[in-house]
Amino acid sequence: MTLTTSSPTPAPLVLTPIEARVIATLMEKARTVPDSYPLSLNSLMLGCNQKSSRDPYMELDEAQIASAIATLKERNLVRETSGGRTAKFEHNFQRGVGVFEQAAVLLGLLMLRGPQTSAELRLNAERWYKFADVSSVEGFLDELQERSAEKGGPLVIKLDRAPGAREQRWAHLLCGPVDAAQLASGAVSRSSGLGGNAVERIEALEAQVAKLQETVAKLCAELGMSPPGQE
C-alpha cells in the first residue's frame, strides 16, 4: 500500500503597511533611479516618506524601517548587499512572491499609490514598465485576482464602483483583506474635495490620453518608427 502526501498549501503573504511601503519603495527606485540603487537606510527612509506618488502619506523613522527590513529579509523579500561602508538594500519581490514582472509592477504601484483604475495603473507604470494597452494591464490584474490557493491565493481585488466614478478601481491584498466599503467612501471623500464634475473630467482626460497613446503607438508601428520618447 502506497501512501501519498500532498504538499501543504502556502499561507497567504501578509505584510504590515510599513513593510509594504518599504518593499514598494525599493521596487520603485530600482526602476526609476537605477544609478542610486540599491538604497541605504537613509535613502530608503526618504523614499518611503515622499509626499508625491504616495497614498497614504507616511512619516517613518529609521528604526521603523530597519525593523521592517529585518522581517522582509527573513521572508527573502529584501536582501542586504555587501561591500562599502554603508549597508544597502535591494528587493527580491518578484522571485520571493512568485509573480511575473508585469504583475510585480502592478502590485508595487498599488502598494505605493493605493487603489487605482486599470487606466491609472497603465499611466503610472510608464517609468516602471510600458504596457501595450489597458487591456494588457487588466489581463495581469485578472490573473492576480484569480490566483489559486496552491500559490497563496489572490493578491488583488476589484472594488465596487464608487458613487460618481466612471471605472472600478483595484486594490492589493498584500496587507490582508481590505474593507471595500471604506475604500469606496475614501474615494468619495477625496472626490468631494475636487467636485464631482472635476473628477469626471480628470478621469475622462486620463482615458483619452491612454487611447491617444495607444493610437500613436500603433501608427508608429505601422510606419516603422519608434514611439516618442523611445528614440
Short mmCIF file of C-alpha atoms in Angstrom, two decimals:
data_model
loop_
_atom_site.label_atom_id
_atom_site.label_comp_id
_atom_site.label_asym_id
_atom_site.label_seq_id
_atom_site.Cartn_x
_atom_site.Cartn_y
_atom_site.Cartn_z
CA MET A 1 0.00 0.00 0.00
CA THR A 2 1.45 3.33 -1.07
CA LEU A 3 0.68 6.47 0.87
CA THR A 4 0.72 9.76 -0.96
CA THR A 5 1.14 13.07 0.77
CA SER A 6 0.16 16.38 -0.71
CA SER A 7 2.32 19.43 -0.19
CA PRO A 8 0.81 21.92 2.26
CA THR A 9 -0.91 24.99 0.82
CA PRO A 10 1.30 28.03 1.35
CA ALA A 11 -0.04 30.64 3.74
CA PRO A 12 -1.04 33.93 2.09
CA LEU A 13 1.64 36.62 2.24
CA VAL A 14 0.60 39.31 4.72
CA LEU A 15 2.68 42.47 5.11
CA THR A 16 2.29 45.36 7.50
CA PRO A 17 1.65 48.76 5.87
CA ILE A 18 5.23 49.76 6.72
CA GLU A 19 6.68 46.60 5.19
CA ALA A 20 4.59 47.18 2.07
CA ARG A 21 5.84 50.78 1.82
CA VAL A 22 9.48 49.69 2.27
CA ILE A 23 9.48 46.97 -0.38
CA ALA A 24 7.41 49.02 -2.85
CA THR A 25 9.82 51.94 -2.49
CA LEU A 26 12.74 49.63 -3.25
CA MET A 27 10.86 48.35 -6.30
CA GLU A 28 10.21 51.90 -7.49
CA LYS A 29 13.77 53.17 -7.06
CA ALA A 30 15.25 50.10 -8.75
CA ARG A 31 13.43 51.15 -11.93
CA THR A 32 13.33 54.94 -11.73
CA VAL A 33 16.79 55.76 -10.30
CA PRO A 34 18.93 52.68 -11.04
CA ASP A 35 22.18 54.66 -10.61
CA SER A 36 21.32 55.23 -6.93
CA TYR A 37 20.18 51.66 -6.30
CA PRO A 38 20.50 49.63 -4.01
CA LEU A 39 19.44 52.09 -1.31
CA SER A 40 20.99 52.98 2.02
CA LEU A 41 18.74 53.07 5.08
CA ASN A 42 18.57 56.87 4.95
CA SER A 43 17.77 56.96 1.22
CA LEU A 44 15.10 54.33 1.75
CA MET A 45 13.56 56.40 4.54
CA LEU A 46 13.43 59.47 2.30
CA GLY A 47 11.79 57.43 -0.44
CA CYS A 48 9.20 55.96 1.92
CA ASN A 49 8.32 59.43 3.24
CA GLN A 50 7.91 61.14 -0.14
CA LYS A 51 4.90 63.41 -0.36
CA SER A 52 4.40 62.69 -4.06
CA SER A 53 3.15 59.41 -5.54
CA ARG A 54 2.31 58.02 -2.09
CA ASP A 55 -1.05 57.06 -0.63
CA PRO A 56 -1.24 57.18 2.29
CA TYR A 57 1.50 59.63 3.19
CA MET A 58 3.76 58.28 5.95
CA GLU A 59 6.35 59.73 8.31
CA LEU A 60 8.56 56.75 9.15
CA ASP A 61 11.81 56.85 11.11
CA GLU A 62 14.91 54.71 10.61
CA ALA A 63 14.02 52.36 13.46
CA GLN A 64 10.64 51.52 11.89
CA ILE A 65 12.23 50.93 8.51
CA ALA A 66 15.06 48.84 9.96
CA SER A 67 12.50 46.65 11.74
CA ALA A 68 10.55 46.18 8.51
CA ILE A 69 13.74 45.31 6.63
CA ALA A 70 14.62 42.65 9.20
CA THR A 71 11.25 40.94 8.69
CA LEU A 72 11.40 41.24 4.91
CA LYS A 73 14.91 39.73 4.90
CA GLU A 74 13.60 36.73 6.85
CA ARG A 75 10.96 36.25 4.14
CA ASN A 76 13.57 36.56 1.39
CA LEU A 77 11.83 39.65 0.00
CA VAL A 78 14.73 42.03 0.72
CA ARG A 79 18.48 41.45 0.57
CA GLU A 80 21.39 43.38 2.03
CA THR A 81 24.21 43.96 -0.42
CA SER A 82 27.82 43.55 0.59
CA GLY A 83 30.66 45.98 0.04
CA GLY A 84 31.17 49.58 1.09
CA ARG A 85 30.92 51.17 4.49
CA THR A 86 27.17 51.73 4.37
CA ALA A 87 24.69 48.87 4.28
CA LYS A 88 22.43 48.96 1.24
CA PHE A 89 19.28 47.08 0.42
CA GLU A 90 17.56 45.68 -2.66
CA HIS A 91 14.25 43.92 -3.16
CA ASN A 92 13.63 40.33 -4.21
CA PHE A 93 9.88 40.77 -4.60
CA GLN A 94 9.22 39.15 -7.95
CA ARG A 95 11.06 35.93 -7.14
CA GLY A 96 10.02 35.92 -3.48
CA VAL A 97 6.32 36.19 -4.28
CA GLY A 98 6.48 34.17 -7.49
CA VAL A 99 4.83 36.52 -9.99
CA PHE A 100 5.61 37.77 -13.48
CA GLU A 101 7.45 41.07 -13.91
CA GLN A 102 4.33 42.88 -15.10
CA ALA A 103 2.33 41.63 -12.13
CA ALA A 104 5.08 42.73 -9.74
CA VAL A 105 4.98 46.22 -11.27
CA LEU A 106 1.23 46.50 -10.73
CA LEU A 107 1.47 45.27 -7.14
CA GLY A 108 4.26 47.74 -6.42
CA LEU A 109 2.20 50.63 -7.74
CA LEU A 110 -0.85 49.58 -5.73
CA MET A 111 1.26 49.38 -2.57
CA LEU A 112 2.69 52.86 -3.17
CA ARG A 113 -0.31 54.76 -4.52
CA GLY A 114 -3.34 52.95 -3.16
CA PRO A 115 -6.36 51.76 -5.19
CA GLN A 116 -6.31 52.73 -8.87
CA THR A 117 -8.19 52.01 -12.08
CA SER A 118 -6.50 49.93 -14.76
CA ALA A 119 -6.07 53.08 -16.87
CA GLU A 120 -4.41 54.90 -13.96
CA LEU A 121 -2.10 51.94 -13.37
CA ARG A 122 -1.02 51.93 -17.01
CA LEU A 123 -0.18 55.63 -16.90
CA ASN A 124 1.57 55.43 -13.52
CA ALA A 125 3.62 52.46 -14.72
CA GLU A 126 5.27 54.41 -17.55
CA ARG A 127 8.65 54.67 -15.79
CA TRP A 128 8.46 51.10 -14.47
CA TYR A 129 7.15 49.12 -17.43
CA LYS A 130 5.42 50.13 -20.66
CA PHE A 131 2.19 48.18 -21.00
CA ALA A 132 0.89 47.96 -24.56
CA ASP A 133 -2.64 48.95 -23.61
CA VAL A 134 -5.17 48.97 -20.78
CA SER A 135 -6.43 45.51 -21.68
CA SER A 136 -2.97 44.04 -21.02
CA VAL A 137 -3.00 45.64 -17.56
CA GLU A 138 -6.42 44.16 -16.88
CA GLY A 139 -5.22 40.75 -18.03
CA PHE A 140 -2.47 40.65 -15.40
CA LEU A 141 -4.83 42.04 -12.75
CA ASP A 142 -7.35 39.31 -13.54
CA GLU A 143 -4.63 36.67 -13.13
CA LEU A 144 -3.63 38.13 -9.77
CA GLN A 145 -7.27 38.16 -8.64
CA GLU A 146 -7.80 34.53 -9.72
CA ARG A 147 -4.52 33.25 -8.25
CA SER A 148 -5.04 29.75 -6.89
CA ALA A 149 -4.84 28.76 -3.23
CA GLU A 150 -1.91 26.50 -4.11
CA LYS A 151 0.07 29.64 -4.95
CA GLY A 152 -1.06 31.58 -1.88
CA GLY A 153 -4.40 32.92 -3.07
CA PRO A 154 -5.48 36.21 -4.74
CA LEU A 155 -3.19 39.23 -4.48
CA VAL A 156 -5.60 41.91 -5.75
CA ILE A 157 -9.32 42.64 -5.63
CA LYS A 158 -11.53 44.65 -7.97
CA LEU A 159 -13.53 47.11 -5.90
CA ASP A 160 -17.13 48.08 -6.50
CA ARG A 161 -17.54 51.26 -8.48
CA ALA A 162 -17.63 54.23 -6.13
CA PRO A 163 -20.58 56.64 -6.41
CA GLY A 164 -19.86 59.12 -9.19
CA ALA A 165 -16.88 57.17 -10.51
CA ARG A 166 -16.69 56.03 -14.14
CA GLU A 167 -14.47 52.99 -13.61
CA GLN A 168 -13.80 50.42 -10.93
CA ARG A 169 -10.54 50.52 -9.02
CA TRP A 170 -8.20 47.75 -7.97
CA ALA A 171 -6.58 47.26 -4.55
CA HIS A 172 -3.82 44.90 -3.40
CA LEU A 173 -4.30 42.22 -0.75
CA LEU A 174 -0.69 42.02 0.40
CA CYS A 175 -1.64 43.57 3.75
CA GLY A 176 -4.60 41.24 4.19
CA PRO A 177 -8.30 41.61 3.30
CA VAL A 178 -9.48 45.12 2.56
CA ASP A 179 -12.66 46.92 3.57
CA ALA A 180 -14.10 47.65 0.14
CA ALA A 181 -16.81 49.93 1.55
CA GLN A 182 -14.26 52.01 3.43
CA LEU A 183 -12.04 52.33 0.36
CA ALA A 184 -15.04 53.41 -1.70
CA SER A 185 -16.03 56.02 0.89
CA GLY A 186 -12.44 57.25 0.91
CA ALA A 187 -12.60 57.72 -2.83
CA VAL A 188 -15.83 59.68 -2.47
CA SER A 189 -14.38 61.94 0.22
CA ARG A 190 -11.32 62.71 -1.91
CA SER A 191 -13.55 63.33 -4.90
CA SER A 192 -15.75 65.74 -2.95
CA GLY A 193 -12.74 67.96 -2.41
CA LEU A 194 -12.40 68.38 -6.15
CA GLY A 195 -16.06 68.38 -7.00
CA GLY A 196 -17.83 65.58 -8.83
CA ASN A 197 -17.62 67.26 -12.24
CA ALA A 198 -13.90 67.88 -11.86
CA VAL A 199 -13.25 64.24 -11.00
CA GLU A 200 -15.26 63.08 -14.01
CA ARG A 201 -13.33 65.45 -16.28
CA ILE A 202 -10.00 64.18 -14.94
CA GLU A 203 -11.00 60.56 -15.41
CA ALA A 204 -12.26 61.30 -18.93
CA LEU A 205 -8.99 63.05 -19.80
CA GLU A 206 -6.96 60.14 -18.44
CA ALA A 207 -8.94 57.72 -20.58
CA GLN A 208 -8.47 59.95 -23.64
CA VAL A 209 -4.72 60.16 -23.04
CA ALA A 210 -4.49 56.38 -22.74
CA LYS A 211 -6.36 55.95 -26.04
CA LEU A 212 -4.18 58.56 -27.76
CA GLN A 213 -1.01 56.86 -26.57
CA GLU A 214 -2.31 53.55 -27.89
CA THR A 215 -3.17 55.14 -31.27
CA VAL A 216 0.26 56.79 -31.56
CA ALA A 217 1.99 53.51 -30.75
CA LYS A 218 0.01 51.69 -33.46
CA LEU A 219 0.74 54.39 -36.06
CA CYS A 220 4.45 54.35 -35.23
CA ALA A 221 4.49 50.57 -35.54
CA GLU A 222 2.83 50.76 -39.00
CA LEU A 223 5.36 53.41 -40.13
CA GLY A 224 8.32 51.55 -38.66
CA MET A 225 9.10 54.38 -36.28
CA SER A 226 9.88 54.40 -32.55
CA PRO A 227 7.20 55.91 -30.31
CA PRO A 228 8.00 59.38 -28.89
CA GLY A 229 10.47 59.18 -26.05
CA GLN A 230 11.92 55.85 -27.23
CA GLU A 231 14.22 57.10 -29.97
#
